[in-house]
Amino acid sequence: MKKIDISIIIPVFFNEGSIRSTYDVLKNEVFIKFPQLIFEIIFIDDGSGDNSFKEMCEVKSMDSSVQLIRFTRNFGQVSAFYAGYEKAKGEACLNIAADLQDPTDLIINIVNSYINREAQIIAGKRIDRDESFYRKKTSQMFYFFMQKLSFPKMPKGGFDVVLIDQVVKKFLLDSNDVNPFWQGQILWPGYSIKFIPYQRKKREIGSSKWSFSKKVKYLLDGILNYSYTPLRFISIIGILTFMLGILYAIIITIAYFFGNTPFQGWAPLMIIVLLFSGLQLLMLGVIGEYLWRALEQVKNRPKFIIKDELTKKETR
């Protein structure tokens, strides 16, 4: 059996109509540039509800070396990455999207950088994206918070297309985070990394399923898994509130002795009660987020469950 140089990992979620095109681009525009390398392609169907898996099977019928994995339900893009890492036999793993938004030149540049051994991690960082104003702004907000709260080296536009070597892959698979923030796990250990800037293309087929709620959940994973800033913020607010409470109690006491009690009705009392009740609920909510993650970690559930797996018969 021939040694595989690079495993191409492609998560699929409602990508009907783009599977064959993605395969053709890889075979005819990327692989042909590197005749000295042996590639394998691994498609992971992340619970698609369309004909994505049927198209994946059609591609496999054309090329038996293609591997197919299908989850029992939608576990998320990151879980698909990890499934690909587990099954990959290549010396390096490169994950790309199945929606044809990653430029061919970027993939070629990443592979060239790998051949030259320029870094253990080679990633494409987005400097712009051909998408709607809403998606651009929500993405900018997401990565702004990531930079400020967890990862100062996070590119402003983030990154999704990443090649990792065997050492990094082993670290990722050995990490046992139940709610992994994948980009954080790439940046956190300190392995050598090279970023290649690119502009993400407009999606021509279908629409993105990366909803606002998924972005918020992923943002919380990144902040709460790798930053204690929220807990420190709560501590600071608690200290300041306690000091202000003491100061205000002294003022009330002095006013009482001088017969100038400031409270004449229920409105100030209600305002203070509502204000501090809301503050307490906010603090409990943040603490609850940490406790929930600790509970999920203790349960140690698998990141994904495979329903079907069609492996290759031989390496070409």
PDB file of N, CA and C in Angstrom, residues 235-249 276 279:
ATOM      1  N   SER A 235     -16.199  38.806  39.394  1.00  0.00           N
ATOM      2  CA  SER A 235     -15.530  39.105  40.661  1.00  0.00           C
ATOM      3  C   SER A 235     -15.346  40.607  40.843  1.00  0.00           C
ATOM      4  N   ILE A 236     -14.921  41.281  39.763  1.00  0.00           N
ATOM      5  CA  ILE A 236     -14.711  42.732  39.845  1.00  0.00           C
ATOM      6  C   ILE A 236     -16.028  43.450  40.098  1.00  0.00           C
ATOM      7  N   ILE A 237     -17.077  43.047  39.359  1.00  0.00           N
ATOM      8  CA  ILE A 237     -18.387  43.661  39.550  1.00  0.00           C
ATOM      9  C   ILE A 237     -18.880  43.421  40.977  1.00  0.00           C
ATOM     10  N   GLY A 238     -18.641  42.204  41.485  1.00  0.00           N
ATOM     11  CA  GLY A 238     -19.068  41.890  42.848  1.00  0.00           C
ATOM     12  C   GLY A 238     -18.372  42.772  43.877  1.00  0.00           C
ATOM     13  N   ILE A 239     -17.050  42.965  43.705  1.00  0.00           N
ATOM     14  CA  ILE A 239     -16.290  43.798  44.635  1.00  0.00           C
ATOM     15  C   ILE A 239     -16.771  45.256  44.577  1.00  0.00           C
ATOM     16  N   LEU A 240     -16.920  45.770  43.351  1.00  0.00           N
ATOM     17  CA  LEU A 240     -17.375  47.157  43.195  1.00  0.00           C
ATOM     18  C   LEU A 240     -18.773  47.351  43.779  1.00  0.00           C
ATOM     19  N   THR A 241     -19.650  46.375  43.515  1.00  0.00           N
ATOM     20  CA  THR A 241     -21.013  46.468  44.043  1.00  0.00           C
ATOM     21  C   THR A 241     -21.004  46.454  45.572  1.00  0.00           C
ATOM     22  N   PHE A 242     -20.162  45.592  46.156  1.00  0.00           N
ATOM     23  CA  PHE A 242     -20.068  45.514  47.615  1.00  0.00           C
ATOM     24  C   PHE A 242     -19.570  46.843  48.197  1.00  0.00           C
ATOM     25  N   MET A 243     -18.545  47.441  47.566  1.00  0.00           N
ATOM     26  CA  MET A 243     -18.002  48.705  48.054  1.00  0.00           C
ATOM     27  C   MET A 243     -19.024  49.836  47.917  1.00  0.00           C
ATOM     28  N   LEU A 244     -19.712  49.883  46.805  1.00  0.00           N
ATOM     29  CA  LEU A 244     -20.751  50.909  46.610  1.00  0.00           C
ATOM     30  C   LEU A 244     -21.887  50.720  47.609  1.00  0.00           C
ATOM     31  N   GLY A 245     -22.192  49.443  47.904  1.00  0.00           N
ATOM     32  CA  GLY A 245     -23.251  49.168  48.882  1.00  0.00           C
ATOM     33  C   GLY A 245     -22.891  49.690  50.258  1.00  0.00           C
ATOM     34  N   ILE A 246     -21.624  49.472  50.655  1.00  0.00           N
ATOM     35  CA  ILE A 246     -21.176  49.979  51.959  1.00  0.00           C
ATOM     36  C   ILE A 246     -21.222  51.508  51.987  1.00  0.00           C
ATOM     37  N   LEU A 247     -20.719  52.131  50.909  1.00  0.00           N
ATOM     38  CA  LEU A 247     -20.723  53.591  50.821  1.00  0.00           C
ATOM     39  C   LEU A 247     -22.138  54.149  50.888  1.00  0.00           C
ATOM     40  N   TYR A 248     -23.043  53.497  50.168  1.00  0.00           N
ATOM     41  CA  TYR A 248     -24.417  53.977  50.150  1.00  0.00           C
ATOM     42  C   TYR A 248     -25.086  53.760  51.508  1.00  0.00           C
ATOM     43  N   ALA A 249     -24.740  52.668  52.181  1.00  0.00           N
ATOM     44  CA  ALA A 249     -25.285  52.428  53.525  1.00  0.00           C
ATOM     45  C   ALA A 249     -24.835  53.507  54.498  1.00  0.00           C
ATOM     46  N   PHE A 276     -30.226  44.988  40.910  1.00  0.00           N
ATOM     47  CA  PHE A 276     -29.321  44.006  41.488  1.00  0.00           C
ATOM     48  C   PHE A 276     -29.819  42.571  41.282  1.00  0.00           C
ATOM     49  N   LEU A 279     -28.504  41.779  37.926  1.00  0.00           N
ATOM     50  CA  LEU A 279     -27.074  41.543  38.001  1.00  0.00           C
ATOM     51  C   LEU A 279     -26.771  40.151  38.550  1.00  0.00           C
TER      52      LEU A 279
END
